[in-house]
mmCIF file with all atom_site columns, N, CA and C in Angstrom:
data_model
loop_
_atom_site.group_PDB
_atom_site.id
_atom_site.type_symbol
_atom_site.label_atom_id
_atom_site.label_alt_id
_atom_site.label_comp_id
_atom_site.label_asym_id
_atom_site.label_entity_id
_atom_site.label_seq_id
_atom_site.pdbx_PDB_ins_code
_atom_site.Cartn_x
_atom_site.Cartn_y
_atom_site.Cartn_z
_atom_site.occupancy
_atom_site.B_iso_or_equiv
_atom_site.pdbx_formal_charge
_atom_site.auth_seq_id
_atom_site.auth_comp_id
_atom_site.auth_asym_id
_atom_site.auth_atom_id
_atom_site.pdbx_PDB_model_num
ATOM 1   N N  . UNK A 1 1  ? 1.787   1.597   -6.105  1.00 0.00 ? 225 UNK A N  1
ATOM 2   C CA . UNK A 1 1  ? 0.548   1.022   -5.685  1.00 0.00 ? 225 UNK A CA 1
ATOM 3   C C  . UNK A 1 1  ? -0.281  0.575   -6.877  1.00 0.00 ? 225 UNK A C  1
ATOM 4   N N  . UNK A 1 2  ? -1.266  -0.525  -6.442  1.00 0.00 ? 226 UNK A N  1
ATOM 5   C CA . UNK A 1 2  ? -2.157  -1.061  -7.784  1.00 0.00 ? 226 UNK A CA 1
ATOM 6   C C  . UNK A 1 2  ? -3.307  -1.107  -7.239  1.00 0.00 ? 226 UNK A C  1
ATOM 7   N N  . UNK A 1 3  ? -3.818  0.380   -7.276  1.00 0.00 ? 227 UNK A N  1
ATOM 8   C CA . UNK A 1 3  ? -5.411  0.162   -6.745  1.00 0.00 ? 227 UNK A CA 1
ATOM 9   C C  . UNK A 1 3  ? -6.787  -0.717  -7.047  1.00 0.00 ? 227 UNK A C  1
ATOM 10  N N  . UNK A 1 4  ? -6.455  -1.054  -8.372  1.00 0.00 ? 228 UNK A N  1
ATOM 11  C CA . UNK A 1 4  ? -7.944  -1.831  -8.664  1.00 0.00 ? 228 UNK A CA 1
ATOM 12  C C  . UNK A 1 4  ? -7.068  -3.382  -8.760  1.00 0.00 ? 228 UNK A C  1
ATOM 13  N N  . UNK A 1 5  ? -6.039  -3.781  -8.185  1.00 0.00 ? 229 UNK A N  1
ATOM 14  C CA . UNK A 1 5  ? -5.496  -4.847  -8.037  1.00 0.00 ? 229 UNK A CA 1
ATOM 15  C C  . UNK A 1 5  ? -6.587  -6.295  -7.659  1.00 0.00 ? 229 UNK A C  1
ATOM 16  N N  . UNK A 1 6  ? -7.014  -6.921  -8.334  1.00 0.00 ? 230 UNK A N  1
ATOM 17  C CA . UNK A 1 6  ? -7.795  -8.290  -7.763  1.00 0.00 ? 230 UNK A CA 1
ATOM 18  C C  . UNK A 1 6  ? -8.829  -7.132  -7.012  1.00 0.00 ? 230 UNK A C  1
ATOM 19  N N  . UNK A 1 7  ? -9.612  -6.679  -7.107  1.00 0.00 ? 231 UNK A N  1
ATOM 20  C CA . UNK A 1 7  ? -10.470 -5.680  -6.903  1.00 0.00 ? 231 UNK A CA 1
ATOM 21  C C  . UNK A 1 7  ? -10.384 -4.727  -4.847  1.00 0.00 ? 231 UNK A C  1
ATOM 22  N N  . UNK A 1 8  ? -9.752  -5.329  -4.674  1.00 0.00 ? 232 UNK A N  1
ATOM 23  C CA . UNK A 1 8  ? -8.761  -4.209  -3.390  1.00 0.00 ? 232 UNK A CA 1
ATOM 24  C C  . UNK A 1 8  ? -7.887  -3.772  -3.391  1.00 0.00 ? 232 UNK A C  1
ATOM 25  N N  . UNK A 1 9  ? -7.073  -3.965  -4.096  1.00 0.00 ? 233 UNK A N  1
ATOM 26  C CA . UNK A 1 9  ? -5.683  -2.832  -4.583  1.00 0.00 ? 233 UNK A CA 1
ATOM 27  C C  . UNK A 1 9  ? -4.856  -3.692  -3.768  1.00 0.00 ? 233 UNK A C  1
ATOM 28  N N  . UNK A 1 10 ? -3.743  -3.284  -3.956  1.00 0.00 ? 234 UNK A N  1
ATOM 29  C CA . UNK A 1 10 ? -2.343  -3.629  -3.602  1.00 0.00 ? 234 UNK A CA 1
ATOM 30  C C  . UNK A 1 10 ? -1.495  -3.166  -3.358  1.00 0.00 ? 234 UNK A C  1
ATOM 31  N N  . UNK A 1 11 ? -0.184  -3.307  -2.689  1.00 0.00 ? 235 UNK A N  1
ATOM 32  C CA . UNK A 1 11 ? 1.269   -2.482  -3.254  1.00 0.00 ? 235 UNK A CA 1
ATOM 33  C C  . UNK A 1 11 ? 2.251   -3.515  -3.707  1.00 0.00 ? 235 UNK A C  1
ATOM 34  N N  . UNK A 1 12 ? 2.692   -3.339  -4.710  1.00 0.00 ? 236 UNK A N  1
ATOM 35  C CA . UNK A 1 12 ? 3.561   -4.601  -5.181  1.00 0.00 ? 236 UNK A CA 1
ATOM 36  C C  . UNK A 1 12 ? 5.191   -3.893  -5.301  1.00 0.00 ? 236 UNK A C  1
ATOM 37  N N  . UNK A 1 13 ? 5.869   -4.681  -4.389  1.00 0.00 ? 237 UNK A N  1
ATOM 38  C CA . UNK A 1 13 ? 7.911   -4.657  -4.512  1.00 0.00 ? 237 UNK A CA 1
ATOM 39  C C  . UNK A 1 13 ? 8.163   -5.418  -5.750  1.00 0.00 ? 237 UNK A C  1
ATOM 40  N N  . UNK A 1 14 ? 9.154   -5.078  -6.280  1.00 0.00 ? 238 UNK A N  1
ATOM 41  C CA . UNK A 1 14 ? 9.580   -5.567  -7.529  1.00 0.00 ? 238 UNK A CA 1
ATOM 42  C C  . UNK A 1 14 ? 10.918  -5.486  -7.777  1.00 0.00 ? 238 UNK A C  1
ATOM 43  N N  . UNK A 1 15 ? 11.829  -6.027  -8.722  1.00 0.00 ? 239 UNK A N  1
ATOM 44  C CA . UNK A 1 15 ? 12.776  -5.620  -9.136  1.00 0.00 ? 239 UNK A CA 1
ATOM 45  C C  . UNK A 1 15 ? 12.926  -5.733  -10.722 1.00 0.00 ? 239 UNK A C  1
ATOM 46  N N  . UNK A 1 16 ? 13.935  -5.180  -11.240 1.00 0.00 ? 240 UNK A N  1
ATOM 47  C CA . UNK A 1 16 ? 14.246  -5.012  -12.393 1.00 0.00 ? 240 UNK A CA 1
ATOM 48  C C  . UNK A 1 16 ? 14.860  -6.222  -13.406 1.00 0.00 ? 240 UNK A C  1
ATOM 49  N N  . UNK A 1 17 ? 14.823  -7.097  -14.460 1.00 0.00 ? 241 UNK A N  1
ATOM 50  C CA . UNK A 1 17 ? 15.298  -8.251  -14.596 1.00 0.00 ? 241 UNK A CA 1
ATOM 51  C C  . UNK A 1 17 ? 16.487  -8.145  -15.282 1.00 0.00 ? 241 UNK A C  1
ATOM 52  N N  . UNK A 1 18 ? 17.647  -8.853  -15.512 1.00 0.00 ? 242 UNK A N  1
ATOM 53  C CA . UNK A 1 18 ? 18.054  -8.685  -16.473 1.00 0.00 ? 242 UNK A CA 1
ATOM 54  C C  . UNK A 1 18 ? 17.883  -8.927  -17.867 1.00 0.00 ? 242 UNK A C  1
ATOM 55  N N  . UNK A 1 19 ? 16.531  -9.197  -17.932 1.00 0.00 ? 243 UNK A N  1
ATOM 56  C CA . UNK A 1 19 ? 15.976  -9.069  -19.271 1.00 0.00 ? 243 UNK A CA 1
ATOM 57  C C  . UNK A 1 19 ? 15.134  -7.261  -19.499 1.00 0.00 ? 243 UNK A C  1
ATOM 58  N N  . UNK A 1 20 ? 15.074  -6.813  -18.394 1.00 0.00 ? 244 UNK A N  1
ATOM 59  C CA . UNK A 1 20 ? 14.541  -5.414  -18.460 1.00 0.00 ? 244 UNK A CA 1
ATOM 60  C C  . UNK A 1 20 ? 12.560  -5.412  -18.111 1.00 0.00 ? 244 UNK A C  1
ATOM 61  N N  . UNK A 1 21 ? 12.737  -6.487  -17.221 1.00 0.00 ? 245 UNK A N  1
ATOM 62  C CA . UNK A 1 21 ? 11.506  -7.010  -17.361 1.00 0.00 ? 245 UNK A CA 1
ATOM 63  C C  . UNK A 1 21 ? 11.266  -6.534  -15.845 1.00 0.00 ? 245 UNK A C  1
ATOM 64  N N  . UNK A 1 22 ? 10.095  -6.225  -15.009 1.00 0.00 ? 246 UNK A N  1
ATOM 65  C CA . UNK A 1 22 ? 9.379   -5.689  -14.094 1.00 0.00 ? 246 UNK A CA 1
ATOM 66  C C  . UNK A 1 22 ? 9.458   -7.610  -13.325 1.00 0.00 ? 246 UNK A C  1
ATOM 67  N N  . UNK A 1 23 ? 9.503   -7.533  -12.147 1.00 0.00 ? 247 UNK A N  1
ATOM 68  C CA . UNK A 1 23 ? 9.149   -8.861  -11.366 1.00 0.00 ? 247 UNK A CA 1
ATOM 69  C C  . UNK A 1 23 ? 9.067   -8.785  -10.252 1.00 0.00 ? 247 UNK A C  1
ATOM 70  N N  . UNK A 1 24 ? 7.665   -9.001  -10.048 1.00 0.00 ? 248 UNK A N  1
ATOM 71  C CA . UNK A 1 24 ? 7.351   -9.094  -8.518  1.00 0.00 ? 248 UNK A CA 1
ATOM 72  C C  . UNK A 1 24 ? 7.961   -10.201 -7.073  1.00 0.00 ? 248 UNK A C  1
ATOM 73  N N  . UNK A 1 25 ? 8.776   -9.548  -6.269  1.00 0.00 ? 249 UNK A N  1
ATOM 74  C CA . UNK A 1 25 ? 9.219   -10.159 -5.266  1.00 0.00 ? 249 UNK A CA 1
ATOM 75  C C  . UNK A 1 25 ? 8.205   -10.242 -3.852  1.00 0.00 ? 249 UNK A C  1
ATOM 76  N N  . UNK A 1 26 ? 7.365   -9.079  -3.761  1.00 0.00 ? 250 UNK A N  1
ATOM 77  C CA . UNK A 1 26 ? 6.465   -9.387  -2.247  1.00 0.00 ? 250 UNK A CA 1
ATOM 78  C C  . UNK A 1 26 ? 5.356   -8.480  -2.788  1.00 0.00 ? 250 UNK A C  1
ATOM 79  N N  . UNK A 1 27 ? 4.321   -9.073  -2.712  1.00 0.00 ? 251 UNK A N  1
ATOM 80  C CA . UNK A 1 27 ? 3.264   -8.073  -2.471  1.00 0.00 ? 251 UNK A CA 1
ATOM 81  C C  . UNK A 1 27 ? 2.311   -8.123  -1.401  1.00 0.00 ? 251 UNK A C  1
ATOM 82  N N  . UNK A 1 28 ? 1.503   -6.545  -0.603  1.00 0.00 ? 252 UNK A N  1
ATOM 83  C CA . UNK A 1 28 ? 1.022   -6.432  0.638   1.00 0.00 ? 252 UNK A CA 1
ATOM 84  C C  . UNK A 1 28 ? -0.281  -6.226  -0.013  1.00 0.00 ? 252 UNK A C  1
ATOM 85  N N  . UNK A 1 29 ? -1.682  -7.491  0.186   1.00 0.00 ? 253 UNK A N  1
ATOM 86  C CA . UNK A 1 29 ? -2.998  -7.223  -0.589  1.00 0.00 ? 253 UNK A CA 1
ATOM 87  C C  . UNK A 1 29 ? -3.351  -6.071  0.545   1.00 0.00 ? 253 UNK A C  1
ATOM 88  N N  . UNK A 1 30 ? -4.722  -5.335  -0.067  1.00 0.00 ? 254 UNK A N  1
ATOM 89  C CA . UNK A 1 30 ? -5.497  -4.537  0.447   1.00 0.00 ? 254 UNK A CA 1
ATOM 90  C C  . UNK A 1 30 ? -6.550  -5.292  1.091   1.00 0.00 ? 254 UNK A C  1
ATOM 91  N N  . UNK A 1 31 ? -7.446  -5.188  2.319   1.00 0.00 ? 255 UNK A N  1
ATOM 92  C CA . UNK A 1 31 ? -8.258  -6.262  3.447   1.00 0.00 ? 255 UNK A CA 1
ATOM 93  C C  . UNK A 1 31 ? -9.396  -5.211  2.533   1.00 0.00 ? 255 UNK A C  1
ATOM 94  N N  . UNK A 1 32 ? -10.160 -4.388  1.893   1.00 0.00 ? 256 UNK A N  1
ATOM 95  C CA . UNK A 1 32 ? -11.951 -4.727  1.239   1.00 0.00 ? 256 UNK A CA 1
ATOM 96  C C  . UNK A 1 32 ? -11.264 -3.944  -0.132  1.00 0.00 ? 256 UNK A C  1
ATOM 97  N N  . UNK A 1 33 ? -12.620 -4.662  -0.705  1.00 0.00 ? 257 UNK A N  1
ATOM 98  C CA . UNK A 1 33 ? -13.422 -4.287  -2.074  1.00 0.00 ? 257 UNK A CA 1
ATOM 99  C C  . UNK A 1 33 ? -13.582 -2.979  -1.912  1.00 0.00 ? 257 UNK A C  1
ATOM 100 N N  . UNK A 1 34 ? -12.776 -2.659  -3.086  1.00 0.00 ? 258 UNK A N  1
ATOM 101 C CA . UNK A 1 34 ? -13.034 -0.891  -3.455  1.00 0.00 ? 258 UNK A CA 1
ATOM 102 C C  . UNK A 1 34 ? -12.503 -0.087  -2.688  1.00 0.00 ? 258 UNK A C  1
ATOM 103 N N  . UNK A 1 35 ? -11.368 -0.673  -1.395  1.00 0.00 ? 259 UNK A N  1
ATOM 104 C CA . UNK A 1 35 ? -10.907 0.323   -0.829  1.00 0.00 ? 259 UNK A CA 1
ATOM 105 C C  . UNK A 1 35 ? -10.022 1.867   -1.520  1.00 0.00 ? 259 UNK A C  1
ATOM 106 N N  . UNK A 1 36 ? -9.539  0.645   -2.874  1.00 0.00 ? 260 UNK A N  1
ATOM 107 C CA . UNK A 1 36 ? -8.518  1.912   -3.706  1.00 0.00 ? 260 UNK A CA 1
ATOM 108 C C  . UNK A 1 36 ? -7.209  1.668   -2.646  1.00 0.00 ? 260 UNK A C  1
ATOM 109 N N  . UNK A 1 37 ? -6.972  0.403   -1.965  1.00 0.00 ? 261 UNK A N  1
ATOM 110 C CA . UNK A 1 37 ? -5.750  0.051   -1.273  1.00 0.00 ? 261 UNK A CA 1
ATOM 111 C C  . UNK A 1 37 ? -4.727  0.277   -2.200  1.00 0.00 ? 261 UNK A C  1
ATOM 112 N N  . UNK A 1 38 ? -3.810  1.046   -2.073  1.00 0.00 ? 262 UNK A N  1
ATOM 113 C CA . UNK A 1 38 ? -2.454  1.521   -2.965  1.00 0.00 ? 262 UNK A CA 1
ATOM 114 C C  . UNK A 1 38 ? -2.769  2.708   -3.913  1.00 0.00 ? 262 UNK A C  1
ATOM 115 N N  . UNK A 1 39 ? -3.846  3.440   -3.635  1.00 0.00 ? 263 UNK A N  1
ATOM 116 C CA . UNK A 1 39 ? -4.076  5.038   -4.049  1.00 0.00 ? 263 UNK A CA 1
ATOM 117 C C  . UNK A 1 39 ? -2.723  5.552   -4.092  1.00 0.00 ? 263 UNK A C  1
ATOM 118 N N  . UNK A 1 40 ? -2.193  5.895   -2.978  1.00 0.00 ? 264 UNK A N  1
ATOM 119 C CA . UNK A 1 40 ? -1.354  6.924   -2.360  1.00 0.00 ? 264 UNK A CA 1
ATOM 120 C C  . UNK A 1 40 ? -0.294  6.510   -1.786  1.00 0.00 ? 264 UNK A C  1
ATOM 121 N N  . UNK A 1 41 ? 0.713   6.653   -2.066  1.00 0.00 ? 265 UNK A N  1
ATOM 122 C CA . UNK A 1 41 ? 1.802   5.747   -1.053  1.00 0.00 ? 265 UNK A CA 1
ATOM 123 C C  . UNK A 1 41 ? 2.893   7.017   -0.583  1.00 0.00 ? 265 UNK A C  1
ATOM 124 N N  . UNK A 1 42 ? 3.594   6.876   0.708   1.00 0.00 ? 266 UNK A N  1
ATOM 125 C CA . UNK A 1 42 ? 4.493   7.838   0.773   1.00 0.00 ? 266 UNK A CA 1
ATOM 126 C C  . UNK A 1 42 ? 5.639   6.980   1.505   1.00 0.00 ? 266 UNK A C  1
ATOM 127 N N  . UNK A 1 43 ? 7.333   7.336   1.311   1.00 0.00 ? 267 UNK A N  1
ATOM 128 C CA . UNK A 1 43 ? 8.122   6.586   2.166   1.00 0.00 ? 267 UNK A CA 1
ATOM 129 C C  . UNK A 1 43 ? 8.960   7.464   2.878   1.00 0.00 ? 267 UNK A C  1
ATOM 130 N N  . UNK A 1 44 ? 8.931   7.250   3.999   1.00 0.00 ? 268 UNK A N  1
ATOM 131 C CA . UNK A 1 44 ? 9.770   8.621   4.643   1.00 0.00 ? 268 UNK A CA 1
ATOM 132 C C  . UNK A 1 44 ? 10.234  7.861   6.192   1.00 0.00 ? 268 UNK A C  1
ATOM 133 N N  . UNK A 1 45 ? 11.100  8.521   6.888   1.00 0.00 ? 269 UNK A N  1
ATOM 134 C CA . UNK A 1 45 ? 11.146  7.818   8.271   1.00 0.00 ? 269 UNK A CA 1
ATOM 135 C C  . UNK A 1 45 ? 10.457  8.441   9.324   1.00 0.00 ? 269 UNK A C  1
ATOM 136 N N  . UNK A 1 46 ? 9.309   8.001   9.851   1.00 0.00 ? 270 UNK A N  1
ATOM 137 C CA . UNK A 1 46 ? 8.652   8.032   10.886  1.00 0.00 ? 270 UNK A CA 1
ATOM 138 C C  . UNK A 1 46 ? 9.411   8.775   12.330  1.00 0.00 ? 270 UNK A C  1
ATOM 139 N N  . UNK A 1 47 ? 10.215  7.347   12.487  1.00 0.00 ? 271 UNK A N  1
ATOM 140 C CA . UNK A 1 47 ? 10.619  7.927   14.120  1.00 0.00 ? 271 UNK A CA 1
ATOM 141 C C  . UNK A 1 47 ? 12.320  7.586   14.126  1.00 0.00 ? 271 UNK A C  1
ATOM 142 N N  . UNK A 1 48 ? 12.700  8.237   13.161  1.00 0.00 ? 272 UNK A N  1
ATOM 143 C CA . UNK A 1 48 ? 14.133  8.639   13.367  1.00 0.00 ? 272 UNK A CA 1
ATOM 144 C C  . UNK A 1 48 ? 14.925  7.930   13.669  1.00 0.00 ? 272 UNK A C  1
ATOM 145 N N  . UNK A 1 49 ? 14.883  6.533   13.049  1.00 0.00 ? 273 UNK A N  1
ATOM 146 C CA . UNK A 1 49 ? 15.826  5.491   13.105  1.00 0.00 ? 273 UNK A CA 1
ATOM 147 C C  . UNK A 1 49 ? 16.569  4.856   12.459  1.00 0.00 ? 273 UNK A C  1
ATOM 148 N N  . UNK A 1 50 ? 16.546  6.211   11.037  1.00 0.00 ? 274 UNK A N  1
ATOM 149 C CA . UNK A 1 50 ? 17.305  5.513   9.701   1.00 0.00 ? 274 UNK A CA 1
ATOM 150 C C  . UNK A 1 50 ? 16.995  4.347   8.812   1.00 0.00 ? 274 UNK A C  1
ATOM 151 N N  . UNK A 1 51 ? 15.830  4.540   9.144   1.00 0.00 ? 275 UNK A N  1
ATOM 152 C CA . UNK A 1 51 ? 14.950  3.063   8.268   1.00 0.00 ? 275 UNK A CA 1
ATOM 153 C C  . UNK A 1 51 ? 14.013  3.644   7.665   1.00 0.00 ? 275 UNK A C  1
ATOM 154 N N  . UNK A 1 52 ? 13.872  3.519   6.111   1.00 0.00 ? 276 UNK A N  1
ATOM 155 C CA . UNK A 1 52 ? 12.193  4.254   5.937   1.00 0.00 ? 276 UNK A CA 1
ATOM 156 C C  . UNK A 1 52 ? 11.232  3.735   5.869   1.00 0.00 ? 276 UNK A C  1
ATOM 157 N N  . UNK A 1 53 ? 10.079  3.895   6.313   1.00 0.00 ? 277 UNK A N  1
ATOM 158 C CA . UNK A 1 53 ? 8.869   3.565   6.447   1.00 0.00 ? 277 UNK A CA 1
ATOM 159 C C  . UNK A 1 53 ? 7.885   3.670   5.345   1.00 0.00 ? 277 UNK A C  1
ATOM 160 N N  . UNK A 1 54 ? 6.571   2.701   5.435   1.00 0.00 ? 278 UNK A N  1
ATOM 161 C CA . UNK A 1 54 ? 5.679   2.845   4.049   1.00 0.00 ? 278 UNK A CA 1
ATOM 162 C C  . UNK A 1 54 ? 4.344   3.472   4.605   1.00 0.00 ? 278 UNK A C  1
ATOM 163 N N  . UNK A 1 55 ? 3.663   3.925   3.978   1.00 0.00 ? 279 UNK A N  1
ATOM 164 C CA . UNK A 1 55 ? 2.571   4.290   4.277   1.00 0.00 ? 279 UNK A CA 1
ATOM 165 C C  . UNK A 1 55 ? 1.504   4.475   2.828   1.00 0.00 ? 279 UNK A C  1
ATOM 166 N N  . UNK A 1 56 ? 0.269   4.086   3.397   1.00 0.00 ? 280 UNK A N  1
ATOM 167 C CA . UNK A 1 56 ? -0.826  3.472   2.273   1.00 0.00 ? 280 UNK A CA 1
ATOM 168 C C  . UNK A 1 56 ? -1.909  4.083   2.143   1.00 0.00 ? 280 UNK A C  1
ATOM 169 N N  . UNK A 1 57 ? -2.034  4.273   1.264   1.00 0.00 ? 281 UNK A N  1
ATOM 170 C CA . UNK A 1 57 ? -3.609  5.138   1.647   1.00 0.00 ? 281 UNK A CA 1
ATOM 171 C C  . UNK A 1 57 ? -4.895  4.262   0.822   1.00 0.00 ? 281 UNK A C  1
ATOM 172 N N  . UNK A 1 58 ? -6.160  4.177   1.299   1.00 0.00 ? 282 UNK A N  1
ATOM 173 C CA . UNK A 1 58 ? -7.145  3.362   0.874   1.00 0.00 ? 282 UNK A CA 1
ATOM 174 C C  . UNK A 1 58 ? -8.199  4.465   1.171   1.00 0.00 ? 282 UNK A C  1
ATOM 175 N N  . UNK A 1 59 ? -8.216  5.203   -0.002  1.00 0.00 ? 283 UNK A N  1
ATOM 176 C CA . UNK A 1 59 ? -9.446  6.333   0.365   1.00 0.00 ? 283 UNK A CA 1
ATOM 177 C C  . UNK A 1 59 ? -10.845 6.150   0.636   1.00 0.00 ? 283 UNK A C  1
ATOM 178 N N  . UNK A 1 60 ? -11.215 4.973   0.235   1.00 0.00 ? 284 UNK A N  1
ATOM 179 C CA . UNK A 1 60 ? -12.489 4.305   -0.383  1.00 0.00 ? 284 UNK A CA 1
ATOM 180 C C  . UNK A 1 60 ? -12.963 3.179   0.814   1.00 0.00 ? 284 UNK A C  1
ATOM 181 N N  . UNK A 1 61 ? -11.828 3.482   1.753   1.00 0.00 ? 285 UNK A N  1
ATOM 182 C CA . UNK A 1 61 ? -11.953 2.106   2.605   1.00 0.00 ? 285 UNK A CA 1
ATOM 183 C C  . UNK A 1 61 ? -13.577 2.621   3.847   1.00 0.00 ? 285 UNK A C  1
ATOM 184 N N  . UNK A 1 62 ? -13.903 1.838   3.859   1.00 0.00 ? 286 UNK A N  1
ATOM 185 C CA . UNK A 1 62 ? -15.376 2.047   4.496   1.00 0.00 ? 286 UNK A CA 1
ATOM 186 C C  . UNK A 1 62 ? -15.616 1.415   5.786   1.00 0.00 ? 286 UNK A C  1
ATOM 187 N N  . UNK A 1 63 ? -16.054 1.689   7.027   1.00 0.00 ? 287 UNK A N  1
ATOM 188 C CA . UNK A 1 63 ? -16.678 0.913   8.466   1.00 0.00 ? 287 UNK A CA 1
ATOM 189 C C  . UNK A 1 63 ? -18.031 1.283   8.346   1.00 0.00 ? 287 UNK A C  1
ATOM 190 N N  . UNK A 1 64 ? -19.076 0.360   8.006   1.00 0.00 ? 288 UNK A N  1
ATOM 191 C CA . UNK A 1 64 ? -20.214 0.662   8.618   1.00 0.00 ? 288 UNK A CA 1
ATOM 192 C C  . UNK A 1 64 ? -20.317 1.397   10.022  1.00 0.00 ? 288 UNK A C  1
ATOM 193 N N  . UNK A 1 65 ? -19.938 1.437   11.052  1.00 0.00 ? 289 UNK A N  1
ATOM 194 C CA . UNK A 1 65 ? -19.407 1.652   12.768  1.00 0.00 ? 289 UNK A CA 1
ATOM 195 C C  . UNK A 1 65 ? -19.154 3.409   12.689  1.00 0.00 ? 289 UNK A C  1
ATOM 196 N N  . UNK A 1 66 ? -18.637 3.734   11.322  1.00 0.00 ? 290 UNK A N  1
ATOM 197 C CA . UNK A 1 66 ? -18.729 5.119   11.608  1.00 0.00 ? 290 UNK A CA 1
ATOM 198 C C  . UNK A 1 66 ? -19.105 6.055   10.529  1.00 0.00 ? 290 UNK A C  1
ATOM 199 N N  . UNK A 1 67 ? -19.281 7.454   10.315  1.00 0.00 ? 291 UNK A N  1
ATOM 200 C CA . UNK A 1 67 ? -19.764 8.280   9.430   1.00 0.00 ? 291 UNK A CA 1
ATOM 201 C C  . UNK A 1 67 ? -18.725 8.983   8.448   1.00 0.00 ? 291 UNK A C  1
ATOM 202 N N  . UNK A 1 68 ? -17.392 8.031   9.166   1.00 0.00 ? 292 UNK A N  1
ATOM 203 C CA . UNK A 1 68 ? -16.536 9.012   7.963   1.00 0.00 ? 292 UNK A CA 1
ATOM 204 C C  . UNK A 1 68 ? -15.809 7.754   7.106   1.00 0.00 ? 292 UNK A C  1
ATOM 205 N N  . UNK A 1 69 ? -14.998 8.154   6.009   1.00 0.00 ? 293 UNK A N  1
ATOM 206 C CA . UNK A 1 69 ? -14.376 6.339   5.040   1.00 0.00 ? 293 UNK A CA 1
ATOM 207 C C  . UNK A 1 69 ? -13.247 7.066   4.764   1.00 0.00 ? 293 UNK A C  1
ATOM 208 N N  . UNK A 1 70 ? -12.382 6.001   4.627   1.00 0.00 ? 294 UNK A N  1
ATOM 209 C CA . UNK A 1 70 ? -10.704 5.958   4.494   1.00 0.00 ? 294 UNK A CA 1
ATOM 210 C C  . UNK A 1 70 ? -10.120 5.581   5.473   1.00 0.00 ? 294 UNK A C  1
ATOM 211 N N  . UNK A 1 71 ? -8.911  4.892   5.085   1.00 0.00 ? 295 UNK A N  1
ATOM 212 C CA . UNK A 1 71 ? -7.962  4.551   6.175   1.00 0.00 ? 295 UNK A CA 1
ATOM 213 C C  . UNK A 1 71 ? -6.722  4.509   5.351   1.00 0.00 ? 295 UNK A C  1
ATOM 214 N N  . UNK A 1 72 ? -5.733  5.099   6.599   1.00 0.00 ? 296 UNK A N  1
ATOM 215 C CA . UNK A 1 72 ? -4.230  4.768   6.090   1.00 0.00 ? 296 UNK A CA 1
ATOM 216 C C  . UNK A 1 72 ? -3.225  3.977   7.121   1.00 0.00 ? 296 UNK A C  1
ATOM 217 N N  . UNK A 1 73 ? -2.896  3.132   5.983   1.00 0.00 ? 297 UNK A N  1
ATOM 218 C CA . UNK A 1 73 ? -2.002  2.256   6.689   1.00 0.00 ? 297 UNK A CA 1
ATOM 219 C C  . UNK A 1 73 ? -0.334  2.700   6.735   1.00 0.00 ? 297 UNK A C  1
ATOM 220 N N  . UNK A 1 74 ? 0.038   2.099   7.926   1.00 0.00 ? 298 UNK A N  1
ATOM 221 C CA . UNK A 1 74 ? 1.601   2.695   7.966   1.00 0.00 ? 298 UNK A CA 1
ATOM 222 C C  . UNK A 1 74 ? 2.415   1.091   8.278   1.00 0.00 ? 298 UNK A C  1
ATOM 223 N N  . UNK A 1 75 ? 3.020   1.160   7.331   1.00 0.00 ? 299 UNK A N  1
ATOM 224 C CA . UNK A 1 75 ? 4.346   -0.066  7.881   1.00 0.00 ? 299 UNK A CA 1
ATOM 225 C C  . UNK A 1 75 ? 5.760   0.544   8.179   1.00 0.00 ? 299 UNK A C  1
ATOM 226 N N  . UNK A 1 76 ? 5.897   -0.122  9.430   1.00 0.00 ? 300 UNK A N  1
ATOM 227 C CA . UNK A 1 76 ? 7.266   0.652   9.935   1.00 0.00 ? 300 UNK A CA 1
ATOM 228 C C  . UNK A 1 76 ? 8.359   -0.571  9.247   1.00 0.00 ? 300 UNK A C  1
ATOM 229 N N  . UNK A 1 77 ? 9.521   -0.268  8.732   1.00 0.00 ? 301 UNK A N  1
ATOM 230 C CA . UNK A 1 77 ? 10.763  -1.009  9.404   1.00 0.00 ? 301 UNK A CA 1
ATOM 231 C C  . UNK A 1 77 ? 10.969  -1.285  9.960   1.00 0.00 ? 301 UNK A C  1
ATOM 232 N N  . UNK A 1 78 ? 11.919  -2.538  10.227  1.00 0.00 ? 302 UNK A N  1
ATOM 233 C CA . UNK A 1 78 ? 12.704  -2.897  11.128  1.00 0.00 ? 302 UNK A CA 1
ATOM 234 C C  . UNK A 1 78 ? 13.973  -3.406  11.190  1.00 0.00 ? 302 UNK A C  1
#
């Protein structure tokens, strides 16, 4: 994860080059400012289908609408 990424964080896929060089193939932006989108990441399988799943954490993420902040995002496989 790249939390202060373009100032909402990120999670960036990558692969390895054969120059030994880091290169980004997909990245998933974070939706606000200062969420800290890509704090925390975990990959594990959800619901037991042999695929693993991502999950995101944005500690910082805020709703005016309620009294508590954070949100975590989950991307399933498919």
């Amino acid at each position: 994860g790249a939390p202060r990424d373009k100032s909402r964080g990120s999670v960036l896929f990558g692969k390895k080059t054969e120059d030994s060089e880091f290169e980004v193939v997909q990245t998933i932006p974070g939706e606000q400012v200062g969420s800290y989108f890509g704090n925390s990441l975990a990959v594990l399988d959800l619901n037991n289908d042999d695929w693993n799943d991502l999950i995101v954490g944005a500690p910082f993420y805020f709703d005016r609408m309620k009294d508590h902040g954070g949100a975590v995002y989950i991307y399933m496989n498919e």
